[in-house]
Amino acid sequence: MNVWIAVILTIVINGLVTVLFFMDGFSGEVEGFDLTILPMMNAIFNSFTTVFLFSALFFILRKNVKMHRRFIYAAFTSTTLFLVTYVTYHFLAESTEYGGSGIMAGIYYFILITHIILAIIIVPLAVLSFLRGIKYQVEKHRKIARWTMPLWLYVSITGVLVYLMISPYY
């Protein structure tokens, strides 16, 4: 059952993001609302996710399962809020192009591409890790969490870096 939940959520989340990627942005105006605040909120939520994941790692290394779980719940909450603001922004606005050049453009696109690829991969890994953890399937949870934690940390950190690098071009 865990696998089916992970598969369904992966298809829905990654499918929605893919559709938004290929779809033109909303052409109307959102009167009185500056859409560029949403990418900043994305970066803030990613920052919180990073802190929560490091905290969860800190506590599980000290065998404090209760605190580990609390920080994982917090990481899923901030990631969900990120997803809501990300989808909202990309539904309402055109994609922003990176305006830098030279080596900075190469660095930006390397970070962006690895971020996107690993963000796609992290969805099923995080969901499976979470479900196995809350169902106390400890050995199965450990096996997948060893991959999930570093990849999820990379995705949350690079999400902030992507924002910092592209924010001057909004």
XYZ file of N, CA and C in Angstrom:
510
model
N 0.815 -1.199 0.000
C 0.000 0.000 0.000
C 0.858 1.262 0.000
N 1.967 1.250 0.774
C 2.860 2.401 0.814
C 3.360 2.785 -0.577
N 3.715 1.754 -1.330
C 4.263 2.000 -2.663
C 3.212 2.654 -3.552
N 1.973 2.189 -3.470
C 0.915 2.767 -4.311
C 0.654 4.223 -3.961
N 0.671 4.545 -2.680
C 0.488 5.940 -2.258
C 1.622 6.793 -2.819
N 2.849 6.295 -2.715
C 4.010 7.027 -3.234
C 3.912 7.202 -4.748
N 3.489 6.157 -5.450
C 3.355 6.234 -6.910
C 2.301 7.264 -7.299
N 1.149 7.216 -6.645
C 0.063 8.145 -6.974
C 0.474 9.584 -6.689
N 1.051 9.834 -5.514
C 1.496 11.198 -5.191
C 2.587 11.679 -6.138
N 3.491 10.780 -6.511
C 4.554 11.147 -7.456
C 3.968 11.552 -8.800
N 3.033 10.772 -9.295
C 2.415 11.085 -10.592
C 1.656 12.404 -10.518
N 0.887 12.598 -9.450
C 0.091 13.823 -9.321
C 0.990 15.052 -9.181
N 1.942 15.004 -8.261
C 2.797 16.175 -8.002
C 3.694 16.465 -9.193
N 4.440 15.463 -9.655
C 5.351 15.696 -10.788
C 4.573 15.988 -12.069
N 3.404 15.382 -12.224
C 2.569 15.661 -13.395
C 2.083 17.103 -13.399
N 1.636 17.585 -12.251
C 1.172 18.972 -12.137
C 2.292 19.958 -12.446
N 3.459 19.712 -11.890
C 4.600 20.603 -12.141
C 4.992 20.561 -13.615
N 4.948 19.389 -14.232
C 5.281 19.262 -15.658
C 4.287 20.026 -16.521
N 3.004 19.887 -16.230
C 1.972 20.621 -16.979
C 2.207 22.122 -16.858
N 2.498 22.587 -15.657
C 2.745 24.022 -15.455
C 3.982 24.489 -16.206
N 4.982 23.621 -16.311
C 6.208 23.977 -17.022
C 5.924 24.256 -18.498
N 5.053 23.465 -19.101
C 4.774 23.605 -20.525
C 3.604 24.532 -20.826
N 2.910 24.957 -19.812
C 1.738 25.807 -19.980
C 2.147 27.280 -19.946
N 1.478 28.099 -20.756
C 1.698 29.535 -20.674
C 1.162 30.031 -19.345
N 1.808 31.046 -18.806
C 1.342 31.621 -17.552
C -0.016 32.286 -17.716
N -0.710 32.458 -16.648
C -1.994 33.140 -16.610
C -1.810 34.525 -17.201
N -2.614 34.875 -18.186
C -2.402 36.144 -18.891
C -3.110 37.320 -18.232
N -3.990 37.050 -17.295
C -4.689 38.140 -16.624
C -3.818 38.779 -15.559
N -4.330 39.808 -14.951
C -3.608 40.497 -13.887
C -4.172 40.068 -12.547
N -3.317 39.985 -11.571
C -3.753 39.744 -10.209
C -3.624 41.099 -9.519
N -4.706 41.842 -9.560
C -4.690 43.226 -9.111
C -4.339 43.330 -7.633
N -3.395 44.202 -7.356
C -3.013 44.475 -5.980
C -2.115 43.425 -5.339
N -1.608 42.481 -6.137
C -0.752 41.438 -5.571
C 0.512 41.307 -6.405
N 1.651 41.452 -5.766
C 2.943 41.320 -6.438
C 3.339 39.844 -6.445
N 3.242 39.233 -7.619
C 3.521 37.795 -7.743
C 4.956 37.429 -7.390
N 5.875 38.382 -7.491
C 7.276 38.055 -7.236
C 7.534 37.740 -5.768
N 6.547 37.962 -4.904
C 6.719 37.549 -3.508
C 6.662 36.027 -3.377
N 5.979 35.361 -4.305
C 5.834 33.909 -4.220
C 7.165 33.161 -4.358
N 8.035 33.522 -5.318
C 9.339 32.842 -5.356
C 10.154 33.075 -4.076
N 10.030 34.266 -3.495
C 10.726 34.517 -2.237
C 10.163 33.604 -1.137
N 8.846 33.434 -1.131
C 8.231 32.523 -0.164
C 8.700 31.091 -0.407
N 8.851 30.697 -1.680
C 9.390 29.369 -2.007
C 10.748 29.173 -1.340
N 11.611 30.178 -1.469
C 12.951 30.086 -0.892
C 12.886 30.034 0.635
N 11.989 30.791 1.218
C 11.831 30.763 2.677
C 11.368 29.382 3.128
N 10.375 28.834 2.448
C 9.898 27.493 2.811
C 10.998 26.446 2.616
N 11.783 26.570 1.543
C 12.914 25.656 1.341
C 13.940 25.807 2.460
N 14.163 27.037 2.903
C 15.103 27.269 4.013
C 14.614 26.575 5.279
N 13.318 26.718 5.569
C 12.747 26.041 6.731
C 12.893 24.527 6.593
N 12.632 24.010 5.397
C 12.763 22.574 5.179
C 14.184 22.118 5.481
N 15.170 22.876 5.029
C 16.571 22.543 5.291
C 16.844 22.480 6.795
N 16.407 23.499 7.513
C 16.616 23.535 8.969
C 15.908 22.358 9.637
N 14.675 22.088 9.229
C 13.925 20.980 9.826
C 14.584 19.633 9.535
N 15.089 19.452 8.312
C 15.745 18.192 7.971
C 17.040 18.000 8.755
N 17.836 19.064 8.862
C 19.056 18.956 9.670
C 18.718 18.659 11.128
N 17.663 19.268 11.631
C 17.236 19.010 13.012
C 16.773 17.565 13.164
N 16.003 17.073 12.204
C 15.541 15.680 12.245
C 16.735 14.727 12.233
N 17.722 15.027 11.402
C 18.927 14.203 11.337
C 19.675 14.241 12.673
N 19.812 15.429 13.228
C 20.482 15.599 14.518
C 19.828 14.706 15.577
N 18.504 14.736 15.652
C 17.809 13.985 16.692
C 17.829 12.478 16.446
N 17.725 12.054 15.208
C 17.731 10.602 14.982
C 19.123 10.020 15.231
N 20.158 10.802 14.977
C 21.512 10.332 15.287
C 21.723 10.184 16.793
N 20.907 10.875 17.567
C 20.945 10.768 19.030
C 19.851 9.842 19.552
N 19.231 9.093 18.630
C 18.194 8.105 18.960
C 16.948 8.721 19.594
N 16.699 9.997 19.325
C 15.506 10.662 19.837
C 14.445 10.636 18.728
N 13.718 9.537 18.669
C 12.740 9.305 17.600
C 11.599 10.319 17.670
N 11.174 10.649 18.879
C 10.059 11.582 19.046
C 10.370 12.941 18.409
N 11.536 13.486 18.704
C 11.904 14.786 18.125
C 12.191 14.661 16.626
N 12.771 13.537 16.228
C 13.018 13.287 14.810
C 11.700 13.356 14.037
N 10.692 12.672 14.536
C 9.379 12.669 13.878
C 8.800 14.077 13.800
N 8.908 14.819 14.872
C 8.355 16.181 14.881
C 8.996 17.048 13.808
N 10.309 16.928 13.658
C 10.976 17.738 12.645
C 10.698 17.226 11.232
N 10.479 15.938 11.072
C 10.082 15.422 9.761
C 8.694 15.935 9.405
N 7.776 15.940 10.372
C 6.444 16.525 10.128
C 6.577 17.997 9.725
N 7.459 18.709 10.404
C 7.681 20.121 10.072
C 8.259 20.265 8.665
N 9.180 19.376 8.296
C 9.771 19.427 6.949
C 8.707 19.162 5.885
N 7.822 18.199 6.134
C 6.748 17.931 5.178
C 5.776 19.101 5.101
N 5.534 19.758 6.219
C 4.652 20.923 6.228
C 5.246 22.057 5.411
N 6.521 22.377 5.644
C 7.145 23.470 4.889
C 7.288 23.110 3.414
N 7.521 21.844 3.109
C 7.600 21.416 1.714
C 6.239 21.518 1.037
N 5.188 21.192 1.761
C 3.834 21.326 1.210
C 3.513 22.792 0.939
N 3.873 23.668 1.872
C 3.657 25.104 1.662
C 4.479 25.604 0.471
N 5.709 25.092 0.339
C 6.509 25.413 -0.842
C 5.765 25.011 -2.111
N 5.260 23.794 -2.139
C 4.582 23.289 -3.328
C 3.373 24.150 -3.686
N 2.618 24.568 -2.692
C 1.452 25.426 -2.940
C 1.874 26.757 -3.550
N 2.895 27.394 -2.986
C 3.328 28.690 -3.538
C 3.999 28.518 -4.890
N 4.715 27.425 -5.084
C 5.375 27.154 -6.371
C 4.335 26.977 -7.474
N 3.345 26.130 -7.222
C 2.298 25.874 -8.211
C 1.506 27.151 -8.487
N 1.188 27.892 -7.449
C 0.447 29.147 -7.619
C 1.220 30.118 -8.492
N 2.499 30.301 -8.194
C 3.312 31.238 -8.973
C 3.394 30.802 -10.439
N 3.684 29.533 -10.663
C 3.867 29.077 -12.043
C 2.560 28.969 -12.820
N 1.441 28.970 -12.116
C 0.147 29.060 -12.793
C -0.143 30.509 -13.191
N 0.253 31.452 -12.342
C -0.100 32.855 -12.553
C 0.931 33.666 -13.328
N 2.162 33.192 -13.425
C 3.227 34.005 -14.023
C 4.007 33.218 -15.073
N 4.555 33.956 -15.990
C 5.476 33.368 -16.969
C 6.775 32.993 -16.260
N 7.493 32.026 -16.801
C 8.785 31.658 -16.232
C 9.760 32.810 -16.379
N 10.604 32.957 -15.383
C 11.629 33.993 -15.400
C 12.906 33.391 -15.957
N 13.521 34.090 -16.896
C 14.769 33.600 -17.473
C 15.953 34.154 -16.695
N 16.979 33.329 -16.559
C 18.204 33.767 -15.904
C 18.910 34.754 -16.816
N 19.333 35.878 -16.271
C 19.937 36.926 -17.086
C 21.448 37.001 -17.022
N 22.048 36.127 -16.232
C 23.504 36.156 -16.109
C 24.182 35.491 -17.293
N 25.515 35.596 -17.315
C 26.274 34.990 -18.414
C 27.595 34.446 -17.881
N 28.331 33.840 -18.779
C 29.647 33.331 -18.419
C 29.589 32.178 -17.446
N 30.575 32.131 -16.572
C 30.681 31.020 -15.631
C 29.496 30.980 -14.669
N 28.944 32.149 -14.325
C 27.788 32.174 -13.422
C 26.570 31.503 -14.058
N 26.419 31.684 -15.357
C 25.304 31.008 -16.049
C 25.509 29.493 -16.007
N 26.729 29.058 -16.218
C 27.028 27.627 -16.156
C 26.748 27.056 -14.768
N 27.157 27.777 -13.753
C 26.907 27.336 -12.374
C 25.404 27.310 -12.106
N 24.704 28.372 -12.509
C 23.261 28.455 -12.289
C 22.547 27.277 -12.945
N 22.846 27.013 -14.216
C 22.145 25.942 -14.924
C 22.512 24.558 -14.387
N 23.753 24.383 -13.925
C 24.121 23.115 -13.295
C 23.299 22.901 -12.031
N 23.240 23.927 -11.187
C 22.458 23.827 -9.946
C 20.985 23.606 -10.269
N 20.454 24.374 -11.222
C 19.038 24.265 -11.579
C 18.690 22.872 -12.109
N 19.495 22.358 -13.026
C 19.190 21.059 -13.643
C 19.292 19.933 -12.611
N 20.350 19.947 -11.790
C 20.457 18.892 -10.773
C 19.333 19.036 -9.743
N 18.954 20.260 -9.425
C 17.840 20.505 -8.504
C 16.538 19.918 -9.061
N 16.259 20.181 -10.320
C 15.015 19.690 -10.936
C 14.991 18.167 -10.982
N 16.071 17.563 -11.433
C 16.122 16.103 -11.537
C 15.941 15.454 -10.165
N 16.657 15.968 -9.175
C 16.553 15.368 -7.845
C 15.228 15.705 -7.162
N 14.619 16.847 -7.506
C 13.297 17.174 -6.960
C 12.253 16.170 -7.460
N 12.402 15.738 -8.692
C 11.499 14.718 -9.247
C 11.689 13.396 -8.502
N 12.930 13.047 -8.256
C 13.257 11.785 -7.597
C 12.873 11.797 -6.120
N 12.979 12.954 -5.478
C 12.756 13.011 -4.033
C 11.297 12.777 -3.657
N 10.375 13.056 -4.544
C 8.954 12.896 -4.199
C 8.648 11.468 -3.742
N 8.902 10.446 -4.567
C 8.578 9.091 -4.088
C 9.460 8.656 -2.921
N 10.726 9.076 -2.915
C 11.606 8.687 -1.811
C 11.119 9.262 -0.484
N 10.750 10.534 -0.477
C 10.283 11.169 0.761
C 8.968 10.555 1.228
N 8.062 10.326 0.291
C 6.767 9.742 0.670
C 6.958 8.332 1.232
N 7.757 7.513 0.562
C 8.005 6.150 1.064
C 8.710 6.171 2.416
N 9.713 7.029 2.552
C 10.413 7.138 3.836
C 9.448 7.518 4.943
N 8.619 8.506 4.661
C 7.645 8.984 5.637
C 6.665 7.879 6.028
N 6.078 7.234 5.038
C 5.087 6.198 5.321
C 5.688 5.024 6.090
N 6.888 4.631 5.706
C 7.542 3.529 6.423
C 7.900 3.939 7.843
N 8.264 5.207 8.018
C 8.585 5.691 9.362
C 7.377 5.744 10.264
N 6.269 6.286 9.776
C 5.091 6.407 10.653
C 4.436 5.057 10.926
N 4.727 4.067 10.082
C 4.187 2.719 10.313
C 5.194 1.838 11.062
N 6.248 2.454 11.540
C 7.278 1.764 12.330
C 7.910 0.591 11.585
N 8.052 0.720 10.281
C 8.783 -0.263 9.485
C 10.245 0.193 9.465
N 10.895 0.040 10.616
C 12.179 0.683 10.881
C 13.259 0.285 9.878
N 13.422 -0.984 9.609
C 14.487 -1.408 8.690
C 14.246 -0.894 7.276
N 13.012 -1.006 6.796
C 12.687 -0.481 5.466
C 12.868 1.033 5.437
N 12.474 1.694 6.520
C 12.622 3.148 6.608
C 14.104 3.540 6.544
N 14.935 2.870 7.303
C 16.372 3.195 7.323
C 17.008 3.033 5.946
N 16.638 1.942 5.268
C 17.232 1.682 3.947
C 16.978 2.828 2.975
N 15.754 3.314 2.954
C 15.423 4.372 1.997
C 15.798 5.761 2.518
N 15.731 5.941 3.838
C 16.042 7.251 4.423
C 17.515 7.617 4.232
N 18.370 6.625 4.120
C 19.799 6.898 3.876
C 20.011 7.615 2.548
N 19.116 7.386 1.608
C 19.166 8.079 0.316
C 18.322 9.343 0.343
N 17.183 9.251 1.012
C 16.235 10.362 1.012
C 16.803 11.602 1.670
N 17.381 11.457 2.852
C 17.833 12.619 3.612
C 18.850 13.468 2.844
N 19.952 12.907 2.344
C 20.909 13.772 1.635
C 20.343 14.373 0.345
N 19.523 13.598 -0.364
C 18.943 14.133 -1.598
C 17.949 15.250 -1.299
N 17.121 15.063 -0.284
C 16.147 16.086 0.087
C 16.856 17.341 0.585
N 17.924 17.166 1.347
C 18.716 18.324 1.774
C 19.288 19.060 0.565
N 19.829 18.318 -0.397
C 20.370 18.948 -1.602
C 19.285 19.743 -2.324
N 18.107 19.154 -2.479
C 17.014 19.824 -3.183
C 16.584 21.087 -2.440
N 16.470 21.017 -1.131
C 16.023 22.202 -0.389
C 17.086 23.299 -0.399
N 18.345 22.939 -0.282
C 19.423 23.939 -0.305
C 19.556 24.556 -1.695
N 19.545 23.725 -2.729
C 19.696 24.274 -4.081
C 18.468 25.078 -4.500
N 17.310 24.779 -3.940
C 16.132 25.605 -4.204
C 16.360 27.038 -3.760
N 16.977 27.199 -2.611
C 17.303 28.540 -2.109
C 18.365 29.187 -3.001
N 19.383 28.419 -3.383
C 20.441 28.963 -4.249
C 19.893 29.411 -5.598
N 19.010 28.616 -6.184
C 18.393 28.988 -7.460
C 17.651 30.308 -7.305
N 16.893 30.438 -6.224
C 16.170 31.691 -5.987
C 17.137 32.871 -5.859
N 18.178 32.710 -5.070
C 19.134 33.810 -4.866
C 19.797 34.227 -6.163
N 20.051 33.252 -7.042
C 20.729 33.562 -8.295
C 19.782 34.202 -9.324
N 18.508 33.845 -9.301
C 17.589 34.358 -10.314
C 16.779 35.563 -9.817
N 16.758 35.802 -8.522
C 15.907 36.862 -7.972
C 16.154 38.255 -8.561
N 17.367 38.601 -8.981
C 17.524 39.932 -9.588
C 16.769 40.105 -10.925
N 16.319 38.989 -11.513
C 15.704 39.043 -12.844
C 14.174 38.987 -12.811
N 13.587 38.984 -11.615
C 12.112 38.996 -11.523
C 11.584 40.370 -11.853
